[in-house]
XYZ file of C-alpha atoms in Angstrom:
57
model
C -11.377 2.788 12.464
C -10.101 6.197 11.394
C -9.201 6.705 7.748
C -6.004 8.731 8.126
C -5.416 8.973 4.364
C -8.872 10.428 3.804
C -8.388 12.891 6.662
C -5.104 14.110 5.180
C -6.657 14.565 1.745
C -9.704 16.365 3.154
C -7.395 18.693 5.126
C -5.398 19.518 1.988
C -2.280 17.798 3.293
C 0.182 16.148 0.926
C 0.293 12.366 0.917
C 3.056 10.020 -0.202
C 2.597 6.507 -1.515
C 3.911 3.957 -3.959
C 2.872 1.265 -6.409
C 4.004 -2.183 -5.349
C 4.858 -4.773 -8.015
C 7.558 -6.878 -6.348
C 6.596 -10.501 -5.899
C 7.824 -10.722 -2.337
C 5.521 -10.132 0.638
C 8.551 -9.258 2.780
C 9.027 -6.106 0.712
C 5.405 -5.128 1.396
C 6.000 -5.678 5.105
C 9.118 -3.491 4.987
C 7.219 -0.727 3.169
C 4.488 -0.905 5.823
C 7.095 0.140 8.393
C 7.874 3.379 6.534
C 6.036 6.698 6.692
C 4.135 6.045 3.452
C 0.482 7.067 3.548
C -0.582 4.383 1.074
C 0.673 1.486 -1.018
C -1.133 0.306 -4.141
C -0.653 -3.379 -4.887
C -0.493 -3.719 -8.677
C -2.438 -6.866 -9.492
C -2.575 -6.102 -13.218
C 1.158 -5.954 -13.936
C 2.531 -7.593 -10.797
C 2.757 -11.331 -10.067
C -0.112 -11.362 -7.554
C -3.261 -13.402 -7.275
C -6.065 -12.853 -4.769
C -4.524 -15.191 -2.202
C -1.122 -13.486 -2.237
C -2.715 -10.043 -1.890
C -4.790 -11.233 1.067
C -1.615 -12.457 2.774
C -0.094 -8.986 2.416
C -3.091 -7.285 3.978
């Protein structure tokens, strides 16, 4: 599987992403449909446990 984020970084291209703290997996699904290059799921400050993060992946 190609790592498109890594390729962009290695080519000096700009990347756009966001931190995700909302407690709703539907929001993560909606963000996945955008042109974001990455989304960081904040498990320190957000309401997520391992199981909920796995469901979002």
